[in-house]
Coordinates of C-alpha atoms in Angstrom, one line a residue:
Chain A
X106 CA -82.8 50.6 -69.9
X107 CA -81.6 48.5 -67.0
X108 CA -78.2 46.7 -66.7
X109 CA -78.3 42.9 -66.3
X110 CA -77.4 42.0 -62.8
X111 CA -76.9 38.4 -61.7
X112 CA -74.9 37.8 -58.6
X113 CA -76.7 37.3 -55.3
X114 CA -75.5 38.2 -51.8
X115 CA -74.5 34.5 -51.2
X116 CA -71.9 34.8 -54.0
X117 CA -70.6 38.2 -52.9
X118 CA -69.9 36.7 -49.4
X119 CA -68.4 33.5 -50.8
X120 CA -66.1 35.5 -53.2
X121 CA -65.0 37.9 -50.4
X122 CA -64.3 35.0 -48.0
X123 CA -62.7 32.9 -50.7
X124 CA -60.3 35.7 -51.6
X125 CA -59.1 36.1 -48.1
X126 CA -58.9 32.4 -47.1
X127 CA -55.5 31.1 -48.0
X128 CA -53.1 28.3 -46.8
X129 CA -50.7 31.0 -45.6
X130 CA -53.4 32.4 -43.4
X131 CA -52.8 29.6 -40.9
X132 CA -49.1 30.5 -40.7
X133 CA -50.2 34.1 -40.0
X134 CA -52.7 32.9 -37.4
X135 CA -50.0 31.1 -35.6
X136 CA -47.8 34.2 -35.7
X137 CA -50.7 36.1 -34.1
X138 CA -50.9 33.4 -31.4
X139 CA -47.1 33.8 -30.8
X140 CA -47.5 37.4 -29.8
X141 CA -50.1 36.8 -27.1
X142 CA -50.1 34.7 -23.9
X143 CA -51.8 31.3 -23.8
X144 CA -54.8 30.7 -26.0
X145 CA -55.9 34.3 -26.3
X146 CA -55.2 34.7 -30.0
X147 CA -58.9 34.7 -30.7
X148 CA -59.2 38.1 -29.0
X149 CA -56.5 39.6 -31.4
X150 CA -58.2 38.0 -34.4
X151 CA -61.6 39.3 -33.5
X152 CA -60.2 42.8 -32.9
X153 CA -58.4 42.7 -36.3
X154 CA -61.7 41.6 -37.9
X155 CA -63.7 44.5 -36.3
X156 CA -61.0 46.9 -37.5
X157 CA -61.3 45.4 -41.0
X158 CA -65.1 46.1 -40.8
X159 CA -64.3 49.8 -40.3
X160 CA -62.2 49.6 -43.5
X161 CA -65.0 47.7 -45.2
X162 CA -67.4 50.6 -44.4
X163 CA -65.0 53.1 -46.0
X164 CA -64.6 50.8 -49.1
X165 CA -68.4 50.7 -49.3
X166 CA -68.8 54.5 -49.4
X167 CA -66.1 54.8 -52.1
X168 CA -67.5 51.9 -54.1
X169 CA -71.0 53.2 -54.0
X170 CA -69.8 56.7 -55.0
X171 CA -67.5 55.6 -57.8
X172 CA -68.3 52.0 -58.8
X173 CA -65.6 50.7 -61.1
X174 CA -63.5 47.7 -61.8
X175 CA -60.6 50.1 -61.5
X176 CA -61.5 50.4 -57.7
X177 CA -58.6 51.5 -55.5
X178 CA -56.8 53.1 -58.4
X179 CA -59.7 55.3 -59.2
X180 CA -60.5 56.2 -55.6
X181 CA -57.0 57.1 -54.7
X182 CA -56.5 59.0 -57.9
X183 CA -59.6 61.1 -57.3
X184 CA -58.5 61.8 -53.7
X185 CA -54.8 62.3 -54.0
X186 CA -53.9 62.6 -57.7
X187 CA -53.0 60.0 -60.3
X188 CA -49.2 60.0 -59.4
X189 CA -49.9 58.9 -55.8
X190 CA -52.6 56.4 -57.0
X191 CA -50.2 54.8 -59.5
X192 CA -47.3 54.6 -57.1
X193 CA -49.4 53.0 -54.3
X194 CA -51.0 50.6 -56.8
X195 CA -47.7 49.5 -58.3
X196 CA -46.3 48.8 -54.8
X197 CA -49.6 47.0 -53.7
X198 CA -49.6 44.8 -56.8
X199 CA -45.9 43.9 -56.3
X200 CA -46.7 42.9 -52.7
X201 CA -49.7 40.9 -53.9
X202 CA -47.4 39.0 -56.2
X203 CA -45.2 38.3 -53.2
X204 CA -48.2 36.7 -51.4
X205 CA -48.1 34.1 -54.1
X206 CA -44.5 33.3 -53.1
X207 CA -45.5 32.8 -49.4
X208 CA -48.6 30.8 -50.4
X209 CA -46.7 28.5 -52.7
X210 CA -44.1 27.9 -50.0
X211 CA -46.8 26.7 -47.6
X212 CA -48.9 24.6 -50.0
X213 CA -45.9 23.0 -51.7
X214 CA -44.7 21.7 -48.4
X215 CA -48.1 20.4 -47.5
X216 CA -48.5 18.6 -50.9
X217 CA -44.9 17.2 -50.8
X218 CA -45.6 15.9 -47.3
X219 CA -48.8 14.1 -48.3
X220 CA -47.9 13.0 -51.9
X221 CA -44.2 12.4 -51.5
X222 CA -43.4 11.5 -55.1
X223 CA -42.8 15.2 -56.0
X224 CA -40.6 17.7 -54.3
X225 CA -42.0 21.1 -53.2
X226 CA -40.3 22.8 -56.2
X227 CA -42.2 20.5 -58.7
X228 CA -45.4 21.2 -56.9
X229 CA -44.8 25.0 -57.1
X230 CA -44.2 24.9 -60.9
X231 CA -47.1 22.5 -61.5
X232 CA -49.7 24.5 -59.5
X233 CA -48.7 27.9 -60.9
X234 CA -48.6 26.4 -64.4
X235 CA -52.1 25.0 -63.9
X236 CA -53.6 28.4 -62.7
X237 CA -51.7 30.2 -65.5
X238 CA -53.3 27.9 -68.1
X239 CA -56.7 28.5 -66.7
X240 CA -56.1 32.3 -66.8
X241 CA -54.7 32.2 -70.3
X242 CA -57.8 30.4 -71.6
X243 CA -60.0 32.8 -69.6
X244 CA -61.6 29.9 -67.7
X245 CA -63.8 31.2 -64.9
X246 CA -65.2 29.0 -62.2
X247 CA -69.0 29.3 -62.2
X248 CA -70.5 31.4 -59.4
X249 CA -72.3 28.4 -57.9
X250 CA -69.2 26.2 -58.0
X251 CA -67.2 28.9 -56.3
X252 CA -69.8 29.3 -53.6
X253 CA -69.8 25.5 -53.1
X254 CA -66.0 25.3 -52.7
X255 CA -65.8 28.2 -50.3
X256 CA -68.6 27.1 -48.1
X257 CA -67.3 23.5 -48.1
X258 CA -63.9 24.8 -46.9
X259 CA -65.5 27.0 -44.3
X260 CA -67.7 24.2 -43.0
X261 CA -64.8 21.8 -42.9
X262 CA -62.7 24.2 -40.9
X263 CA -65.5 24.8 -38.5
X264 CA -66.0 21.1 -37.9
X265 CA -62.3 20.5 -37.5
X266 CA -62.0 23.4 -35.1
X267 CA -65.0 22.2 -33.0
X268 CA -63.7 18.6 -33.0
X269 CA -60.2 19.9 -32.1
X270 CA -61.6 22.0 -29.2
X271 CA -63.7 19.1 -28.0
X272 CA -60.6 16.9 -27.9
X273 CA -58.5 19.4 -26.0
X274 CA -61.4 20.2 -23.6
X275 CA -60.2 22.0 -20.5
X276 CA -56.7 22.6 -21.7
X277 CA -57.2 26.2 -22.7
X278 CA -54.6 28.5 -21.1
X279 CA -55.5 32.0 -20.1
X280 CA -58.0 32.4 -23.0
X281 CA -59.0 35.8 -21.7
X282 CA -55.6 37.3 -20.9
X283 CA -53.6 38.2 -24.0
X284 CA -50.6 39.5 -22.0
X285 CA -48.7 42.7 -22.8
X286 CA -50.3 45.6 -24.7
X287 CA -47.3 45.7 -27.0
X288 CA -47.6 42.1 -27.9
X289 CA -51.4 42.4 -28.4
X290 CA -51.0 45.3 -30.8
X291 CA -48.4 43.3 -32.8
X292 CA -50.8 40.3 -32.8
X293 CA -53.6 42.5 -34.2
X294 CA -51.3 44.0 -36.8
X295 CA -50.2 40.6 -38.2
X296 CA -53.9 39.5 -37.8
X297 CA -54.7 41.9 -40.6
X298 CA -53.0 39.5 -43.0
X299 CA -55.8 37.0 -42.3
X300 CA -58.3 39.3 -44.1
X301 CA -56.1 40.4 -47.0
X302 CA -58.3 40.4 -50.2
X303 CA -61.8 40.6 -48.7
X304 CA -62.2 44.0 -50.3
X305 CA -61.3 42.7 -53.8
X306 CA -65.0 41.9 -54.2
X307 CA -65.7 45.6 -54.8
X308 CA -65.3 45.4 -58.6
X309 CA -68.3 43.1 -58.7
X310 CA -70.5 46.1 -57.8
X311 CA -72.2 46.2 -61.2
X312 CA -72.8 42.5 -61.4
X313 CA -74.8 42.1 -58.2
X314 CA -78.6 42.0 -58.0
X315 CA -78.4 44.9 -55.5
X316 CA -75.5 47.3 -55.1
X317 CA -75.9 47.2 -51.3
X318 CA -74.9 43.5 -51.4
X319 CA -71.3 44.6 -51.8
X320 CA -71.1 46.4 -48.5
X321 CA -73.3 43.8 -46.7
X322 CA -71.3 41.0 -48.3
X323 CA -67.9 42.5 -47.2
X324 CA -69.2 42.9 -43.6
X325 CA -70.6 39.4 -43.4
X326 CA -67.5 37.9 -45.0
X327 CA -65.2 39.7 -42.4
X328 CA -67.5 38.5 -39.6
X329 CA -67.4 34.9 -40.9
X330 CA -63.6 35.0 -41.3
X331 CA -63.1 36.5 -37.9
X332 CA -65.1 33.8 -36.1
X333 CA -63.7 31.0 -38.3
X334 CA -60.0 32.0 -37.8
X335 CA -60.5 32.7 -34.1
X336 CA -62.0 29.2 -33.4
X337 CA -59.5 27.4 -35.6
X338 CA -56.5 29.2 -34.1
X339 CA -57.6 28.5 -30.6
X340 CA -58.2 24.9 -31.5
X341 CA -54.7 24.7 -33.0
X342 CA -52.9 26.2 -30.0
X343 CA -55.0 24.2 -27.5
X344 CA -54.0 20.9 -29.1
X345 CA -50.5 21.5 -30.4
X346 CA -47.8 23.3 -28.4
X347 CA -47.3 26.8 -29.7
X348 CA -43.5 26.3 -29.9
X349 CA -44.1 23.6 -32.5
X350 CA -46.7 25.5 -34.5
X351 CA -44.5 28.7 -34.7
X352 CA -41.5 26.9 -36.3
X353 CA -43.7 25.0 -38.7
X354 CA -44.6 26.3 -42.2
X355 CA -47.6 24.0 -42.2
X356 CA -49.2 24.4 -38.7
X357 CA -52.6 23.4 -39.9
X358 CA -51.3 20.0 -40.9
X359 CA -49.7 19.5 -37.5
X360 CA -53.0 20.3 -35.9
X361 CA -55.0 18.0 -38.3
X362 CA -52.6 15.1 -37.7
X363 CA -52.8 15.6 -33.9
X364 CA -56.6 15.8 -34.0
X365 CA -57.6 13.3 -36.7
X366 CA -54.5 11.3 -37.7
X367 CA -53.6 10.4 -41.3
X368 CA -57.2 11.1 -42.5
X369 CA -57.0 14.6 -41.0
X370 CA -53.8 15.3 -42.8
X371 CA -55.3 14.2 -46.2
X372 CA -58.5 16.3 -45.4
X373 CA -56.4 19.3 -44.5
X374 CA -54.2 18.9 -47.6
X375 CA -57.3 18.9 -49.8
X376 CA -58.7 22.0 -48.1
X377 CA -55.4 23.8 -48.4
X378 CA -55.0 22.9 -52.0
X379 CA -58.5 24.3 -52.8
X380 CA -57.7 27.5 -50.8
X381 CA -54.3 28.0 -52.5
X382 CA -55.5 27.5 -56.0
X383 CA -58.2 30.1 -55.4
X384 CA -55.6 32.5 -54.0
X385 CA -53.2 31.9 -56.9
X386 CA -56.1 32.4 -59.3
X387 CA -57.3 35.7 -57.6
X388 CA -53.8 37.0 -57.5
X389 CA -53.0 36.3 -61.1
X390 CA -56.3 37.7 -62.3
X391 CA -56.0 40.9 -60.2
X392 CA -52.3 41.6 -61.1
X393 CA -52.5 40.7 -64.8
X394 CA -55.6 42.9 -65.3
X395 CA -53.9 45.7 -63.4
X396 CA -50.8 45.3 -65.7
X397 CA -53.1 45.3 -68.8
X398 CA -54.9 48.5 -67.7
X399 CA -51.7 50.2 -66.7
X400 CA -50.1 49.4 -70.1
X401 CA -53.2 50.7 -71.9
X402 CA -52.7 54.1 -70.2
X403 CA -49.1 53.9 -71.2
X404 CA -47.7 53.7 -67.7
X405 CA -46.2 50.2 -68.4
X406 CA -44.7 49.1 -71.7
X407 CA -47.4 48.5 -74.3
X408 CA -46.4 44.8 -74.7
X409 CA -48.4 44.1 -71.5
X410 CA -51.6 45.3 -73.2
X411 CA -51.5 42.5 -75.7
X412 CA -54.6 40.4 -75.6
X413 CA -55.2 36.9 -76.9
X414 CA -57.3 37.1 -80.1
X415 CA -58.9 33.8 -79.1
X416 CA -59.5 34.1 -75.4
X417 CA -59.3 37.9 -74.8
X418 CA -57.0 37.5 -71.9
X419 CA -53.8 39.6 -71.4
X420 CA -51.4 36.8 -72.3
X421 CA -48.1 38.7 -72.1
X422 CA -49.0 39.9 -68.6
X423 CA -50.1 36.5 -67.5
X424 CA -47.0 34.7 -68.8
X425 CA -44.7 37.4 -67.3
X426 CA -46.4 36.9 -64.0
X427 CA -46.0 33.1 -64.3
X428 CA -42.2 33.5 -64.7
X429 CA -42.0 36.1 -61.9
X430 CA -44.1 34.0 -59.4
X431 CA -42.2 30.8 -60.2
X432 CA -38.8 32.6 -59.7
X433 CA -40.1 34.3 -56.5
X434 CA -41.6 31.1 -55.1
X435 CA -38.4 29.1 -55.8
X436 CA -36.4 31.9 -54.2
X437 CA -38.7 31.7 -51.1
X438 CA -38.4 28.0 -51.1
X439 CA -34.6 28.2 -51.2
X440 CA -34.3 30.9 -48.5
X441 CA -37.3 29.8 -46.4
X442 CA -38.1 33.5 -45.7
X443 CA -41.8 33.4 -46.3
X444 CA -42.7 35.3 -43.2
X445 CA -41.2 38.5 -44.5
X446 CA -43.7 38.4 -47.3
X447 CA -46.6 37.8 -44.8
X448 CA -45.5 40.8 -42.8
X449 CA -45.0 43.0 -45.9
X450 CA -48.6 42.0 -47.0
X451 CA -50.0 42.8 -43.6
X452 CA -48.2 46.2 -43.6
X453 CA -49.2 47.2 -47.1
X454 CA -52.8 46.2 -46.5
X455 CA -52.8 48.4 -43.4
X456 CA -51.4 51.3 -45.4
X457 CA -54.0 50.8 -48.1
X458 CA -56.8 50.7 -45.5
X459 CA -55.5 53.9 -43.9
X460 CA -55.3 55.6 -47.3
X461 CA -58.9 54.4 -48.1
X462 CA -60.1 56.0 -44.8
X463 CA -58.2 59.2 -45.8
X464 CA -59.7 59.1 -49.3
X465 CA -63.2 59.1 -47.8
X466 CA -62.3 62.2 -45.7
X467 CA -60.7 64.0 -48.7
X468 CA -63.5 63.2 -51.1
X469 CA -66.2 64.3 -48.7
X470 CA -64.5 67.7 -48.8
X471 CA -63.3 67.7 -52.4
X472 CA -66.4 66.3 -54.1
X473 CA -69.3 66.8 -51.6
X474 CA -72.0 66.7 -54.3
X475 CA -71.1 63.2 -55.7
X476 CA -74.1 60.9 -55.0
X477 CA -73.2 58.5 -52.2
X478 CA -75.7 55.5 -52.1
X479 CA -73.8 54.3 -49.0
X480 CA -72.6 56.8 -46.4
X481 CA -70.5 55.7 -43.5
X482 CA -72.5 56.7 -40.4
X483 CA -71.1 58.8 -37.6
X484 CA -69.6 61.7 -39.6
X485 CA -65.8 61.6 -39.8
X486 CA -65.3 59.2 -36.8
X487 CA -65.1 55.9 -38.7
X488 CA -62.8 57.1 -41.5
X489 CA -60.6 59.0 -38.9
X490 CA -60.3 55.9 -36.7
X491 CA -59.5 53.8 -39.8
X492 CA -56.7 56.1 -40.7
X493 CA -55.2 56.3 -37.2
X494 CA -55.6 52.6 -36.3
X495 CA -54.3 51.2 -39.6
X496 CA -51.4 53.7 -39.6
X497 CA -50.4 52.4 -36.2
X498 CA -50.8 48.8 -37.2
X499 CA -48.6 49.2 -40.2
X500 CA -45.9 50.7 -38.0
X501 CA -46.3 47.9 -35.5
X502 CA -45.7 45.2 -38.2
X503 CA -42.7 47.0 -39.7
X504 CA -41.1 47.6 -36.3
X505 CA -41.4 43.9 -35.6
X506 CA -39.8 42.9 -39.0
X507 CA -37.1 45.3 -40.1
X508 CA -36.4 43.4 -43.3
X509 CA -40.0 43.9 -44.3
X510 CA -39.6 47.6 -43.6
X511 CA -36.5 47.8 -45.7
X512 CA -38.1 46.0 -48.7
X513 CA -41.2 48.1 -48.5
X514 CA -39.2 51.4 -48.3
X515 CA -37.1 50.3 -51.3
X516 CA -40.2 49.2 -53.2
X517 CA -41.9 52.6 -52.5
X518 CA -38.8 54.5 -53.7
X519 CA -38.6 52.4 -56.8
X520 CA -42.3 52.8 -57.6
X521 CA -42.1 56.6 -57.0
X522 CA -39.0 56.9 -59.2
X523 CA -40.6 54.8 -61.9
X524 CA -43.8 57.0 -61.9
X525 CA -41.8 60.2 -61.9
X526 CA -39.1 59.3 -64.4
X527 CA -40.2 56.4 -66.6
X528 CA -43.9 56.9 -67.0
X529 CA -43.7 60.4 -68.6
X530 CA -41.3 59.0 -71.2
X531 CA -43.6 56.1 -72.0
X532 CA -46.5 58.5 -72.4
X533 CA -44.6 60.9 -74.6
X534 CA -43.5 58.0 -76.8
X535 CA -47.1 56.8 -77.1
X536 CA -48.3 60.3 -77.9
X537 CA -45.7 60.6 -80.7
X538 CA -46.6 57.2 -82.1
X539 CA -50.3 58.2 -82.1
X540 CA -49.6 61.5 -83.9
X541 CA -47.5 59.7 -86.5
X542 CA -50.3 57.2 -87.1
X543 CA -52.8 60.1 -87.6
X544 CA -50.5 61.8 -90.1
X545 CA -50.2 58.6 -92.0
X546 CA -54.0 58.1 -92.0
Chain B
X936 CA -62.7 71.4 -78.8
X937 CA -66.0 72.3 -77.3
X938 CA -66.9 71.3 -73.8
X939 CA -70.3 70.0 -74.8
X940 CA -70.9 68.0 -77.9
X941 CA -74.3 67.6 -79.5
X942 CA -76.3 64.5 -79.9
X943 CA -75.5 64.5 -83.7
X944 CA -71.8 64.8 -83.0
X945 CA -72.0 61.7 -80.8
X946 CA -74.1 59.9 -83.4
X947 CA -71.5 60.7 -86.1
X948 CA -68.6 59.4 -84.0
X949 CA -70.5 56.2 -83.1
X950 CA -71.3 55.7 -86.8
X951 CA -67.5 55.9 -87.6
X952 CA -66.9 53.4 -84.8
X953 CA -69.5 51.0 -86.2
X954 CA -68.1 51.4 -89.7
X955 CA -64.6 50.8 -88.4
X956 CA -65.8 47.7 -86.7
X957 CA -67.7 46.3 -89.6
X958 CA -64.8 46.9 -92.0
X959 CA -62.6 44.7 -89.8
X960 CA -63.3 41.0 -90.8
X961 CA -61.0 39.7 -88.1
X962 CA -63.0 41.6 -85.4
X963 CA -66.3 40.3 -86.8
X964 CA -65.0 36.7 -86.7
X965 CA -63.6 37.1 -83.2
X966 CA -66.9 38.4 -81.9
X967 CA -69.2 36.0 -83.6
X968 CA -70.3 34.4 -80.3
X969 CA -70.2 37.6 -78.3
X970 CA -73.8 38.9 -78.5
X971 CA -74.0 42.0 -76.4
X972 CA -76.1 45.2 -76.0
X973 CA -74.2 48.3 -75.1
X974 CA -76.0 51.5 -74.0
X975 CA -74.1 54.7 -74.6
X976 CA -75.4 57.7 -72.7
X977 CA -74.2 61.2 -72.1
X978 CA -74.4 62.8 -68.6
X979 CA -74.7 66.4 -69.7
X980 CA -77.1 66.3 -72.6
X981 CA -80.1 64.1 -73.4
X982 CA -78.4 61.6 -75.7
X983 CA -78.7 57.8 -75.7
X984 CA -77.6 55.3 -78.3
X985 CA -77.5 51.5 -78.3
X986 CA -74.8 49.4 -79.9
X987 CA -76.1 45.9 -80.7
X988 CA -73.6 43.2 -81.4
X989 CA -75.2 40.1 -82.9
X990 CA -73.4 37.2 -84.6
X991 CA -70.4 39.4 -85.2
X992 CA -72.3 42.3 -86.8
X993 CA -72.4 45.7 -85.0
X994 CA -75.4 48.0 -85.5
X995 CA -76.2 51.4 -84.0
X996 CA -79.7 52.3 -82.8
X997 CA -81.0 55.7 -81.5
X998 CA -82.2 55.6 -77.9
X999 CA -82.5 52.5 -75.8
X1000 CA -83.4 49.0 -76.8
X1001 CA -84.0 46.3 -74.2
X1002 CA -81.7 45.2 -71.3
X1003 CA -78.1 46.3 -71.6
X1004 CA -75.1 44.1 -70.9
X1005 CA -72.8 47.1 -70.7
X1006 CA -73.5 50.8 -70.1
X1007 CA -71.0 53.5 -71.2
X1008 CA -71.6 56.8 -69.5
X1009 CA -69.6 60.0 -69.8
X1010 CA -69.8 63.7 -70.8
X1011 CA -70.9 64.3 -74.3
X1012 CA -67.5 65.7 -75.5
X1013 CA -65.7 62.6 -74.0
X1014 CA -68.1 60.2 -75.8
X1015 CA -67.6 62.0 -79.1
X1016 CA -63.8 61.9 -78.8
X1017 CA -63.8 58.4 -77.5
X1018 CA -65.8 56.8 -80.3
X1019 CA -64.1 58.8 -83.0
X1020 CA -60.7 57.5 -81.8
X1021 CA -59.4 60.9 -80.7
X1022 CA -58.7 59.6 -77.2
X1023 CA -58.1 56.2 -75.6
X1024 CA -60.7 55.0 -73.0
X1025 CA -58.2 54.0 -70.3
X1026 CA -57.2 57.3 -68.9
X1027 CA -60.8 58.7 -68.5
X1028 CA -61.9 55.3 -67.2
X1029 CA -59.2 55.4 -64.5
X1030 CA -59.9 58.9 -63.4
X1031 CA -63.7 58.3 -63.3
X1032 CA -64.8 60.6 -66.1
X1033 CA -65.8 57.5 -68.1
X1034 CA -68.0 54.9 -66.4
X1035 CA -68.3 51.5 -68.0
X1036 CA -70.6 49.3 -66.1
X1037 CA -70.9 45.6 -66.7
X1038 CA -68.9 42.4 -66.3
X1039 CA -65.1 42.9 -66.2
X1040 CA -64.4 40.6 -69.1
X1041 CA -67.0 42.4 -71.2
X1042 CA -65.4 45.7 -70.4
X1043 CA -62.0 44.3 -71.5
X1044 CA -63.6 43.0 -74.7
X1045 CA -65.1 46.4 -75.5
X1046 CA -61.7 48.0 -74.8
X1047 CA -60.0 45.5 -77.1
X1048 CA -62.5 46.3 -79.9
X1049 CA -61.7 50.0 -79.6
X1050 CA -58.0 49.1 -79.6
X1051 CA -58.4 47.1 -82.8
X1052 CA -60.3 49.9 -84.5
X1053 CA -58.3 53.0 -83.4
X1054 CA -55.0 51.6 -82.3
X1055 CA -53.2 52.5 -79.0

């Protein structure tokens, strides 16, 4: 008996690209540009993309071996034990929630600049409420519609980049000389943020028409993102002075205004809105499903496992996230410290990629007989390089931003303490309740 | 508890799962529009069952029947314990002993059904 499979490669690529493409990506792209000389940001972005391809290969091996919607949690658990997997997953999900804060800061400023009748705070609440409502009702955008939106955004960005480059013809400054090695490493490290989320396509493994589409899709998506971001960033820095871009929370709008005037601003606002809503939606789905699954295994309070009887969505987890993201976003809006969230996301993503590389190495030794439909070629070279390179990149980000380092260390300690001290109590309580129910039955 | 369960033991626990489902009027009403075919297969013995959900009614068939929307694969002892409500599915799912393949929302719905029948 065969399983019904419906998703083509086109949808896998669109989903992977769509998950990574966010309004805050352009802020990160400008940060990348600030670490290198002249207009050489494209080099750092392409290197970050190639490195993400190494991580994509490792994800592909793990996903082929253990395909599951539980993804990372399952792979890390099999490699390093359930305690480590839960600790890392809790921290990762907390940082993903933080990305919503950074994203809402950027998009609310864009919307408030274009449609001036509402303040950024109102835009934040409205957008998050809209996505929460969609999630509560279990509304999913159809595959074809998602494809259409993602490819429309990509094409628009390509056209804008090409037009921008054409307008600034001949004004590229040292496009082949990125400057100091230290600066280049930091640029690549922050560049990892541009690709955050491409791997979340892995849980679709059992819905695709061919399992190999996942690995191919991730590689194609990272390739498209690399070229797209590289072109757009160079177009931005060639047309708008870097000093202006770096201090702006909406650099893409500055560029659009300089290149195409008011029409460009409206166009960019529409693109950014589409990208942000997709990011909010993906973040809310991923984190709420994680909370649901974690509560079902009694590692979070059982209230988070409550599902809507009508829509079969984890409504308590979704509403909790709504409150958390609104508070976080308003906090970011108030303090203006959105870059610390970008750096934390870049660092935790690098840590996760390094752990994924390590998991490939561990599982090859620990479970050599598990069938591997996709095997990373070249023996241990790719996973080893992935571990070392992403370990170095995580350090590079955290050395640059000590506040991000402090928050991540605190988060890690908190997550570890929770897993060690609170989770056993929750599980014991659940076990007793189960026994009591049995006795009653 | 034995390490390997027999096909009959799995059949028995699946029957109790189906009975538990069909006794629950609320579950039947909630799944009236959720027509799905679930293949349940053991990895260590030759044992396949099909759960067919049509218009809210759940039926159990021996062997396979058509194209599946979901496949539930695990060791025979785990399948027996899972469908009789001895254990919850989440922990074996997260450590890879239980494989449930299909669309994510279908997996959550199946988990919800087991939650409604057997409790947390």
